[in-house]
Amino acid sequence: MQDNPTQVPLWRQLQGAAFLLMAVRGGRSMTAALEDVEAAVRPGVQALGFHTLRWLGRAEALRQQLAQRPPPPEADALLCVALALACTEEGAASVDLGRLPDGDGPHYTAYTLVDQAVEAAKRDEATVHQASFINGCLRRFLRERGALMAATEKHPQAIWNHPQWWIDRVRKDHPANWQAILHANNARAPLILRINARKTTPAQYLQALAAINIIAHRVEPHGVVLATPSPVTALPGYAEGHFSVQDAAAQMAAPLLLEGLAAPEGSPRLRILDACAAPGGKTAHLLELADCELTALDIDAHRCERISHNLQRLGLKADLRVGDAARPDDWWDGRPYDAILLDAPCTASGIVRRHPDVRWLRRPTDIAQLAALQARLLETLWPLLKPGGRLLYCTCSVFRAEGEQQAQTFVVHHKDAHFAPSPGHLLPQSVAGATVFPDNLQGEHDGFYYAVFEKRKA
């Protein structure tokens, strides 16, 4: 590898990616762990971390072939990072061997990758005594690649790069689409923007991007998707609040809640509650589309600060409160709402392509626990809605226990609730890997569930 004083050595990035994998295996999110990574190496470490977590099932299966007894955790993490890179080749993956995933970077030969992985092991006290072991495993993989890869094809976790319980659950919930869901989860998500209707239009913003040679296309009704990800803060109009980053599926929430909804007679504006508002994307979208009195509630004070900063940049205002949506006595003023948005806590099983660590962090028991919380929130918030009002229940999950089953159970137990037209389960779909950037990107979105409930008037 050529020396370049401005280029971070690959061995340092491999060390960082191994640190991220260790953190995820310990139950910590990759986003939180990245904050502990030195800023100079963070972009490369993040890219390698994303790639490793997308290929972790295959990498772990290969490691089991190469060493029946796992090495110490630090060495195992480094070896799995290297194997995740080494097992992806042109035509078999979305990245070239050794190229930094999710971004531009130098090419490395397979042997350079081995050399730098061994160098990473030697430069860390926790792995220095495992350097020769890592070297031997990786060189054997290069020699016996075909046979070793073929042996892993017996294991669904290696084929689909998801835990076995997750594969089984998706297959049960979506028997006709389970393979497409898992495939989409392993794709790279594009950068999608939601244009602030109070500042500009999608057509005008596309012109601003074209002026600086950024290729982008529209996603109806308020979105723009970039052909190649770019640093968000460097895009035109960021500081002026011309856009927010938001997936196309999440952009459906505000229009669904507001469609056909008018302020009641004698009231100048709609009164809306966003019950689990952080990080504030849907809050802002509601304010961009409607003149309303909006209460944005979240249980986490730190995350509420993020909502405040986002609204300030976008030129929007809300009644921002820290509180538990399941305990309205602590924050509600007793006046019922015309509309409620409940973007409920969930497994995040629909946004795995954006957060590849989710599949490895979750446990099978999480689904029932979160479903119980969702049911409690629905039960608690429903009395806060006016007769004739509307509640939008949504989760970024593909599991039916957090979507269709939850909604059907709610309607059965609440005779004053009835379904209004809504999409139901949206399954994750990706065209990010397409060789030709399509004009119609309606199929480019994360996995979500949407149900609109209207409260019957007495």
CSV table of C-alpha atoms in Angstrom, one decimal, residues 3-417:
chain,number,residue,atom,x,y,z
A,3,ASP,CA,2.2,5.8,1.9
A,4,ASN,CA,0.1,8.9,1.9
A,5,PRO,CA,0.2,11.3,4.8
A,6,THR,CA,-3.4,12.3,4.3
A,7,GLN,CA,-4.7,8.8,4.1
A,8,VAL,CA,-5.6,6.8,7.2
A,9,PRO,CA,-3.8,3.4,7.1
A,10,LEU,CA,-6.1,0.5,6.5
A,11,TRP,CA,-4.9,-1.3,9.7
A,12,ARG,CA,-6.2,1.6,11.8
A,13,GLN,CA,-9.6,1.4,10.1
A,14,LEU,CA,-9.7,-2.4,10.6
A,15,GLN,CA,-9.0,-1.9,14.3
A,16,GLY,CA,-11.8,0.6,14.5
A,17,ALA,CA,-14.2,-1.6,12.7
A,18,ALA,CA,-13.3,-4.5,15.1
A,19,PHE,CA,-14.0,-2.1,18.0
A,20,LEU,CA,-17.5,-1.4,16.6
A,21,LEU,CA,-18.2,-5.1,16.2
A,22,MET,CA,-17.1,-5.8,19.8
A,23,ALA,CA,-19.5,-3.0,20.9
A,24,VAL,CA,-22.4,-4.5,19.0
A,25,ARG,CA,-21.7,-7.9,20.3
A,26,GLY,CA,-21.8,-6.4,23.7
A,27,GLY,CA,-25.2,-4.9,23.2
A,28,ARG,CA,-24.3,-1.4,22.2
A,29,SER,CA,-25.5,0.3,19.1
A,30,MET,CA,-23.0,1.1,16.4
A,31,THR,CA,-24.1,4.8,16.3
A,32,ALA,CA,-23.2,5.2,20.0
A,33,ALA,CA,-19.9,3.3,19.6
A,34,LEU,CA,-18.9,5.5,16.7
A,35,GLU,CA,-18.9,8.5,19.0
A,36,ASP,CA,-15.8,7.0,20.8
A,37,VAL,CA,-13.9,6.6,17.5
A,38,GLU,CA,-11.3,9.3,16.7
A,39,ALA,CA,-12.8,11.8,14.2
A,40,ALA,CA,-9.9,11.4,11.7
A,41,VAL,CA,-10.7,7.7,11.2
A,42,ARG,CA,-14.4,7.7,11.8
A,43,PRO,CA,-15.6,7.8,8.1
A,44,GLY,CA,-13.6,4.8,7.1
A,45,VAL,CA,-14.3,2.9,10.3
A,46,GLN,CA,-18.0,3.6,9.8
A,47,ALA,CA,-17.9,2.3,6.3
A,48,LEU,CA,-16.1,-0.8,7.2
A,49,GLY,CA,-18.4,-1.3,10.2
A,50,PHE,CA,-21.5,-1.1,8.0
A,51,HIS,CA,-20.0,-3.6,5.6
A,52,THR,CA,-19.0,-6.0,8.3
A,53,LEU,CA,-22.4,-6.0,9.9
A,54,ARG,CA,-24.0,-6.6,6.5
A,55,TRP,CA,-21.8,-9.7,6.0
A,56,LEU,CA,-21.4,-10.8,9.6
A,57,GLY,CA,-23.4,-14.1,9.1
A,58,ARG,CA,-21.1,-15.2,6.3
A,59,ALA,CA,-17.9,-14.0,8.1
A,60,GLU,CA,-18.8,-15.9,11.3
A,61,ALA,CA,-19.6,-19.1,9.3
A,62,LEU,CA,-16.2,-18.8,7.6
A,63,ARG,CA,-14.4,-18.2,11.0
A,64,GLN,CA,-16.0,-21.4,12.3
A,65,GLN,CA,-14.7,-23.3,9.2
A,66,LEU,CA,-11.2,-21.9,9.8
A,67,ALA,CA,-11.0,-22.4,13.6
A,68,GLN,CA,-13.2,-24.8,15.5
A,69,ARG,CA,-12.4,-23.0,18.7
A,70,PRO,CA,-13.1,-19.2,18.7
A,71,PRO,CA,-10.1,-17.0,19.5
A,72,PRO,CA,-10.3,-14.4,22.2
A,73,PRO,CA,-13.1,-11.8,21.5
A,74,GLU,CA,-10.8,-9.0,20.3
A,75,ALA,CA,-9.0,-11.3,17.8
A,76,ASP,CA,-12.3,-12.9,16.7
A,77,ALA,CA,-13.8,-9.4,16.0
A,78,LEU,CA,-10.7,-8.4,13.9
A,79,LEU,CA,-10.7,-11.7,12.0
A,80,CYS,CA,-14.4,-11.4,11.2
A,81,VAL,CA,-14.0,-7.9,9.9
A,82,ALA,CA,-11.2,-9.0,7.6
A,83,LEU,CA,-13.3,-12.0,6.5
A,84,ALA,CA,-16.3,-9.9,5.8
A,85,LEU,CA,-14.1,-7.8,3.4
A,86,ALA,CA,-12.3,-10.8,1.9
A,87,CYS,CA,-15.4,-12.8,1.1
A,88,THR,CA,-17.0,-10.1,-1.0
A,89,GLU,CA,-15.7,-9.8,-4.6
A,90,GLU,CA,-16.7,-8.0,-7.7
A,91,GLY,CA,-20.0,-9.3,-9.0
A,92,ALA,CA,-20.9,-10.9,-5.6
A,93,ALA,CA,-21.3,-7.7,-3.6
A,94,SER,CA,-22.0,-4.0,-3.8
A,95,VAL,CA,-18.3,-3.1,-3.1
A,96,ASP,CA,-15.0,-4.0,-4.6
A,97,LEU,CA,-12.6,-6.0,-2.5
A,98,GLY,CA,-10.8,-3.7,-0.2
A,99,ARG,CA,-12.6,-0.5,-1.4
A,100,LEU,CA,-14.1,1.4,1.5
A,101,PRO,CA,-17.8,0.5,1.4
A,102,ASP,CA,-20.5,3.3,1.1
A,103,GLY,CA,-17.9,5.7,-0.2
A,104,ASP,CA,-14.9,6.2,-2.5
A,105,GLY,CA,-11.6,4.9,-1.3
A,106,PRO,CA,-8.5,3.2,-2.6
A,107,HIS,CA,-8.4,-0.4,-3.9
A,108,TYR,CA,-6.5,-3.0,-1.9
A,109,THR,CA,-5.4,-6.4,-3.1
A,110,ALA,CA,-6.5,-9.4,-1.1
A,111,TYR,CA,-2.9,-9.8,0.2
A,112,THR,CA,-2.7,-6.2,1.3
A,113,LEU,CA,-5.9,-6.8,3.3
A,114,VAL,CA,-4.3,-9.8,5.0
A,115,ASP,CA,-1.1,-7.8,5.6
A,116,GLN,CA,-3.0,-4.9,7.2
A,117,ALA,CA,-5.2,-7.1,9.3
A,118,VAL,CA,-2.0,-8.7,10.8
A,119,GLU,CA,-0.6,-5.3,11.3
A,120,ALA,CA,-3.7,-4.3,13.1
A,121,ALA,CA,-3.3,-7.3,15.4
A,122,LYS,CA,0.3,-6.6,16.1
A,123,ARG,CA,-0.4,-3.0,17.1
A,124,ASP,CA,-2.9,-3.9,19.8
A,125,GLU,CA,-1.9,-5.5,23.1
A,126,ALA,CA,-5.2,-7.4,23.2
A,127,THR,CA,-4.5,-9.1,19.8
A,128,VAL,CA,-0.7,-9.1,19.4
A,129,HIS,CA,-0.4,-12.7,20.5
A,130,GLN,CA,-3.1,-13.7,18.0
A,131,ALA,CA,-1.4,-12.1,15.0
A,132,SER,CA,0.1,-15.3,13.5
A,133,PHE,CA,-3.3,-17.1,14.1
A,134,ILE,CA,-5.1,-14.3,12.1
A,135,ASN,CA,-2.5,-14.5,9.4
A,136,GLY,CA,-2.8,-18.2,9.1
A,137,CYS,CA,-6.6,-18.1,8.9
A,138,LEU,CA,-6.7,-15.4,6.3
A,139,ARG,CA,-4.1,-17.0,4.1
A,140,ARG,CA,-5.9,-20.3,4.3
A,141,PHE,CA,-9.1,-18.5,3.2
A,142,LEU,CA,-7.4,-17.1,0.2
A,143,ARG,CA,-6.0,-20.5,-0.8
A,144,GLU,CA,-9.3,-22.5,-0.2
A,145,ARG,CA,-11.8,-19.7,-0.8
A,146,GLY,CA,-14.1,-21.8,-3.1
A,147,ALA,CA,-14.4,-24.8,-0.8
A,148,LEU,CA,-14.8,-22.7,2.3
A,149,MET,CA,-17.5,-20.4,0.7
A,150,ALA,CA,-19.3,-23.5,-0.5
A,151,ALA,CA,-19.3,-25.0,2.9
A,152,THR,CA,-21.0,-21.9,4.4
A,153,GLU,CA,-23.9,-22.2,1.9
A,154,LYS,CA,-25.4,-24.9,4.2
A,155,HIS,CA,-26.2,-22.3,6.8
A,156,PRO,CA,-29.1,-19.8,6.3
A,157,GLN,CA,-27.4,-17.3,8.7
A,158,ALA,CA,-24.4,-17.2,6.3
A,159,ILE,CA,-26.6,-16.9,3.2
A,160,TRP,CA,-28.9,-14.2,4.5
A,161,ASN,CA,-26.6,-12.5,7.1
A,162,HIS,CA,-29.3,-12.3,9.7
A,163,PRO,CA,-29.7,-14.3,12.9
A,164,GLN,CA,-31.6,-17.6,12.4
A,165,TRP,CA,-34.6,-16.5,14.6
A,166,TRP,CA,-34.9,-13.3,12.5
A,167,ILE,CA,-35.0,-15.3,9.3
A,168,ASP,CA,-37.6,-17.6,10.7
A,169,ARG,CA,-39.8,-14.7,11.9
A,170,VAL,CA,-39.7,-12.9,8.6
A,171,ARG,CA,-40.4,-16.1,6.7
A,172,LYS,CA,-43.5,-16.8,9.0
A,173,ASP,CA,-44.8,-13.2,8.8
A,174,HIS,CA,-44.2,-12.7,5.0
A,175,PRO,CA,-44.1,-16.2,3.4
A,176,ALA,CA,-44.3,-14.8,-0.1
A,177,ASN,CA,-41.7,-12.0,0.4
A,178,TRP,CA,-39.3,-13.1,3.0
A,179,GLN,CA,-36.3,-13.5,0.7
A,180,ALA,CA,-36.9,-10.0,-0.9
A,181,ILE,CA,-37.1,-8.5,2.6
A,182,LEU,CA,-33.8,-10.0,3.7
A,183,HIS,CA,-32.1,-9.1,0.4
A,184,ALA,CA,-33.3,-5.5,0.7
A,185,ASN,CA,-31.9,-5.3,4.3
A,186,ASN,CA,-28.4,-6.1,3.0
A,187,ALA,CA,-28.5,-3.3,0.3
A,188,ARG,CA,-27.1,0.1,0.9
A,189,ALA,CA,-29.8,2.7,1.5
A,190,PRO,CA,-29.6,5.9,-0.6
A,191,LEU,CA,-29.6,9.4,0.8
A,192,ILE,CA,-33.2,10.7,0.6
A,193,LEU,CA,-34.2,14.3,1.5
A,194,ARG,CA,-37.6,15.7,2.4
A,195,ILE,CA,-37.9,19.2,0.9
A,196,ASN,CA,-39.3,21.9,3.3
A,197,ALA,CA,-42.4,23.1,1.5
A,198,ARG,CA,-42.3,26.4,3.5
A,199,LYS,CA,-38.9,27.2,2.0
A,200,THR,CA,-38.7,25.7,-1.6
A,201,THR,CA,-40.0,23.0,-3.9
A,202,PRO,CA,-38.6,19.7,-5.0
A,203,ALA,CA,-38.3,21.0,-8.6
A,204,GLN,CA,-36.4,24.1,-7.4
A,205,TYR,CA,-34.1,22.0,-5.2
A,206,LEU,CA,-33.4,19.6,-8.0
A,207,GLN,CA,-32.2,22.6,-10.0
A,208,ALA,CA,-29.9,23.7,-7.2
A,209,LEU,CA,-28.4,20.2,-7.1
A,210,ALA,CA,-28.0,20.0,-10.8
A,211,ALA,CA,-26.1,23.4,-10.7
A,212,ILE,CA,-23.4,21.7,-8.7
A,213,ASN,CA,-23.5,18.5,-10.8
A,214,ILE,CA,-25.3,16.3,-8.2
A,215,ILE,CA,-27.6,13.8,-9.9
A,216,ALA,CA,-30.9,13.4,-8.1
A,217,HIS,CA,-34.5,12.4,-8.8
A,218,ARG,CA,-37.8,13.1,-7.2
A,219,VAL,CA,-39.8,10.9,-4.9
A,220,GLU,CA,-43.4,12.0,-4.6
A,221,PRO,CA,-44.7,14.1,-3.1
A,222,HIS,CA,-41.9,15.9,-1.1
A,223,GLY,CA,-38.8,13.8,-1.5
A,224,VAL,CA,-35.5,13.9,-3.5
A,225,VAL,CA,-33.2,11.0,-3.6
A,226,LEU,CA,-29.5,11.4,-4.5
A,227,ALA,CA,-27.8,9.0,-6.9
A,228,THR,CA,-24.6,9.1,-4.7
A,229,PRO,CA,-24.6,10.0,-1.0
A,230,SER,CA,-23.0,13.4,-0.1
A,231,PRO,CA,-22.2,15.1,3.2
A,232,VAL,CA,-25.5,16.5,4.2
A,233,THR,CA,-24.2,19.7,5.7
A,234,ALA,CA,-22.4,20.5,2.4
A,235,LEU,CA,-25.6,20.3,0.3
A,236,PRO,CA,-27.2,23.6,-0.8
A,237,GLY,CA,-29.7,25.0,1.5
A,238,TYR,CA,-28.8,23.0,4.6
A,239,ALA,CA,-28.2,25.9,6.9
A,240,GLU,CA,-31.2,27.7,5.5
A,241,GLY,CA,-33.5,24.7,6.3
A,242,HIS,CA,-34.4,23.8,2.8
A,243,PHE,CA,-34.5,20.0,3.6
A,244,SER,CA,-34.3,17.3,6.1
A,245,VAL,CA,-33.0,13.7,5.8
A,246,GLN,CA,-35.9,11.3,5.9
A,247,ASP,CA,-36.6,8.0,4.1
A,248,ALA,CA,-39.5,7.9,1.6
A,249,ALA,CA,-41.5,5.5,3.9
A,250,ALA,CA,-41.3,7.9,6.8
A,251,GLN,CA,-42.3,10.8,4.6
A,252,MET,CA,-45.8,9.2,4.3
A,253,ALA,CA,-46.7,9.8,7.9
A,254,ALA,CA,-47.6,13.5,7.9
A,255,PRO,CA,-49.7,13.4,4.7
A,256,LEU,CA,-51.6,10.3,6.0
A,257,LEU,CA,-52.5,12.0,9.3
A,258,LEU,CA,-53.4,15.3,7.7
A,259,GLU,CA,-55.3,14.2,4.6
A,260,GLY,CA,-58.8,15.5,4.6
A,261,LEU,CA,-58.5,16.7,8.2
A,262,ALA,CA,-59.8,20.2,8.9
A,263,ALA,CA,-59.8,22.3,12.0
A,264,PRO,CA,-63.1,22.0,13.9
A,265,GLU,CA,-65.6,24.8,13.7
A,266,GLY,CA,-64.6,27.7,15.9
A,267,SER,CA,-61.0,26.7,16.1
A,268,PRO,CA,-58.4,28.5,14.0
A,269,ARG,CA,-55.9,25.6,13.9
A,270,LEU,CA,-55.7,21.8,14.3
A,271,ARG,CA,-54.5,20.6,17.6
A,272,ILE,CA,-52.0,17.8,17.1
A,273,LEU,CA,-49.9,15.6,19.4
A,274,ASP,CA,-46.7,13.9,18.2
A,275,ALA,CA,-46.5,11.4,21.0
A,276,CYS,CA,-43.0,9.9,20.5
A,277,ALA,CA,-41.5,12.7,18.6
A,278,ALA,CA,-37.7,12.3,18.6
A,279,PRO,CA,-35.7,12.8,16.5
A,280,GLY,CA,-38.4,15.1,15.1
A,281,GLY,CA,-38.5,14.4,11.4
A,282,LYS,CA,-42.3,13.7,11.4
A,283,THR,CA,-42.9,16.6,13.7
A,284,ALA,CA,-41.2,19.0,11.3
A,285,HIS,CA,-43.1,17.5,8.3
A,286,LEU,CA,-46.4,18.1,10.0
A,287,LEU,CA,-45.4,21.7,10.7
A,288,GLU,CA,-44.3,22.2,7.1
A,289,LEU,CA,-47.6,21.0,5.7
A,290,ALA,CA,-50.2,22.4,8.2
A,291,ASP,CA,-50.8,25.5,10.3
A,292,CYS,CA,-51.4,23.7,13.6
A,293,GLU,CA,-50.9,23.8,17.3
A,294,LEU,CA,-48.5,20.9,17.7
A,295,THR,CA,-47.2,19.3,20.9
A,296,ALA,CA,-44.0,17.3,20.4
A,297,LEU,CA,-43.5,14.9,23.3
A,298,ASP,CA,-40.6,12.6,24.0
A,299,ILE,CA,-39.4,10.8,27.1
A,300,ASP,CA,-35.7,11.6,26.5
A,301,ALA,CA,-34.6,15.1,27.3
A,302,HIS,CA,-31.4,14.8,25.2
A,303,ARG,CA,-33.4,13.7,22.2
A,304,CYS,CA,-35.8,16.6,22.7
A,305,GLU,CA,-32.8,18.9,22.3
A,306,ARG,CA,-32.2,17.4,18.9
A,307,ILE,CA,-35.9,18.1,18.0
A,308,SER,CA,-35.4,21.7,19.1
A,309,HIS,CA,-32.2,22.2,17.0
A,310,ASN,CA,-33.8,20.6,13.9
A,311,LEU,CA,-36.9,22.8,14.2
A,312,GLN,CA,-34.8,25.9,14.6
A,313,ARG,CA,-32.8,25.1,11.4
A,314,LEU,CA,-36.0,24.6,9.5
A,315,GLY,CA,-37.7,27.7,10.8
A,316,LEU,CA,-40.5,25.9,12.6
A,317,LYS,CA,-42.0,26.0,16.1
A,318,ALA,CA,-43.7,23.4,18.3
A,319,ASP,CA,-44.7,23.1,22.0
A,320,LEU,CA,-41.8,20.8,22.9
A,321,ARG,CA,-42.2,18.7,26.1
A,322,VAL,CA,-40.3,16.0,27.9
A,323,GLY,CA,-42.6,13.3,29.2
A,324,ASP,CA,-43.8,9.7,29.0
A,325,ALA,CA,-46.6,9.3,26.5
A,326,ALA,CA,-47.9,6.4,28.7
A,327,ARG,CA,-48.4,8.9,31.6
A,328,PRO,CA,-50.4,11.8,30.2
A,329,ASP,CA,-51.3,13.0,33.7
A,330,ASP,CA,-47.8,14.3,33.9
A,331,TRP,CA,-48.0,16.5,30.8
A,332,TRP,CA,-51.5,16.7,29.3
A,333,ASP,CA,-53.5,19.9,29.8
A,334,GLY,CA,-56.9,18.0,29.5
A,335,ARG,CA,-57.8,19.5,26.1
A,336,PRO,CA,-58.4,16.7,23.5
A,337,TYR,CA,-56.5,16.6,20.2
A,338,ASP,CA,-57.8,16.6,16.7
A,339,ALA,CA,-55.1,14.3,15.6
A,340,ILE,CA,-52.4,12.1,17.2
A,341,LEU,CA,-49.3,10.6,15.7
A,342,LEU,CA,-48.0,7.6,17.5
A,343,ASP,CA,-44.7,6.6,16.0
A,344,ALA,CA,-44.3,3.8,18.6
A,345,PRO,CA,-41.0,2.3,19.9
A,346,CYS,CA,-40.3,-0.9,18.0
A,347,THR,CA,-37.7,-3.4,17.0
A,348,ALA,CA,-36.7,-1.2,14.0
A,349,SER,CA,-36.8,-4.3,11.9
A,350,GLY,CA,-37.8,-2.3,8.8
A,351,ILE,CA,-34.7,0.0,8.8
A,352,VAL,CA,-32.0,-2.6,8.9
A,353,ARG,CA,-30.4,-1.4,5.6
A,354,ARG,CA,-29.8,2.0,7.4
A,355,HIS,CA,-28.9,0.4,10.7
A,356,PRO,CA,-27.3,-3.0,10.0
A,357,ASP,CA,-26.4,-3.5,13.7
A,358,VAL,CA,-30.2,-3.8,14.6
A,359,ARG,CA,-30.5,-7.4,13.5
A,360,TRP,CA,-27.5,-8.4,15.7
A,361,LEU,CA,-28.7,-6.3,18.7
A,362,ARG,CA,-32.2,-7.5,18.9
A,363,ARG,CA,-33.4,-10.7,20.7
A,364,PRO,CA,-36.5,-12.7,20.0
A,365,THR,CA,-38.1,-11.7,23.3
A,366,ASP,CA,-37.9,-8.0,22.3
A,367,ILE,CA,-40.8,-8.3,19.9
A,368,ALA,CA,-43.3,-9.3,22.6
A,369,GLN,CA,-42.0,-6.7,25.1
A,370,LEU,CA,-42.2,-3.9,22.5
A,371,ALA,CA,-45.7,-5.1,21.3
A,372,ALA,CA,-46.9,-4.8,24.9
A,373,LEU,CA,-45.5,-1.2,25.2
A,374,GLN,CA,-47.2,-0.3,21.8
A,375,ALA,CA,-50.5,-1.7,23.1
A,376,ARG,CA,-50.2,0.3,26.3
A,377,LEU,CA,-49.5,3.5,24.4
A,378,LEU,CA,-52.4,3.0,22.1
A,379,GLU,CA,-54.7,2.4,25.1
A,380,THR,CA,-53.5,5.4,26.9
A,381,LEU,CA,-53.5,7.9,24.0
A,382,TRP,CA,-56.9,7.0,22.5
A,383,PRO,CA,-58.9,8.8,25.2
A,384,LEU,CA,-57.0,12.0,24.4
A,385,LEU,CA,-58.4,12.1,20.9
A,386,LYS,CA,-61.6,14.1,20.1
A,387,PRO,CA,-64.6,12.2,18.6
A,388,GLY,CA,-64.2,12.5,14.9
A,389,GLY,CA,-60.4,12.8,15.3
A,390,ARG,CA,-57.7,10.6,13.8
A,391,LEU,CA,-54.8,8.6,15.3
A,392,LEU,CA,-52.0,7.4,13.1
A,393,TYR,CA,-50.2,4.4,14.5
A,394,CYS,CA,-46.9,3.6,12.8
A,395,THR,CA,-43.7,1.5,13.4
A,396,CYS,CA,-40.6,1.1,11.4
A,397,SER,CA,-41.0,-2.7,11.7
A,398,VAL,CA,-41.9,-5.6,9.3
A,399,PHE,CA,-42.9,-7.9,12.1
A,400,ARG,CA,-46.7,-8.4,12.2
A,401,ALA,CA,-46.9,-8.4,16.0
A,402,GLU,CA,-45.9,-4.7,15.8
A,403,GLY,CA,-48.1,-3.9,12.9
A,404,GLU,CA,-51.1,-5.7,11.5
A,405,GLN,CA,-51.7,-7.8,14.6
A,406,GLN,CA,-51.4,-4.8,16.9
A,407,ALA,CA,-53.8,-2.7,14.9
A,408,GLN,CA,-56.4,-5.5,14.5
A,409,THR,CA,-56.4,-6.2,18.2
A,410,PHE,CA,-56.9,-2.5,19.0
A,411,VAL,CA,-59.9,-2.2,16.8
A,412,VAL,CA,-61.5,-5.3,18.2
A,413,HIS,CA,-61.2,-3.9,21.7
A,414,HIS,CA,-62.3,-0.3,20.9
A,415,LYS,CA,-65.8,-0.2,19.3
A,416,ASP,CA,-65.5,3.6,18.8
A,417,ALA,CA,-62.4,3.0,16.5
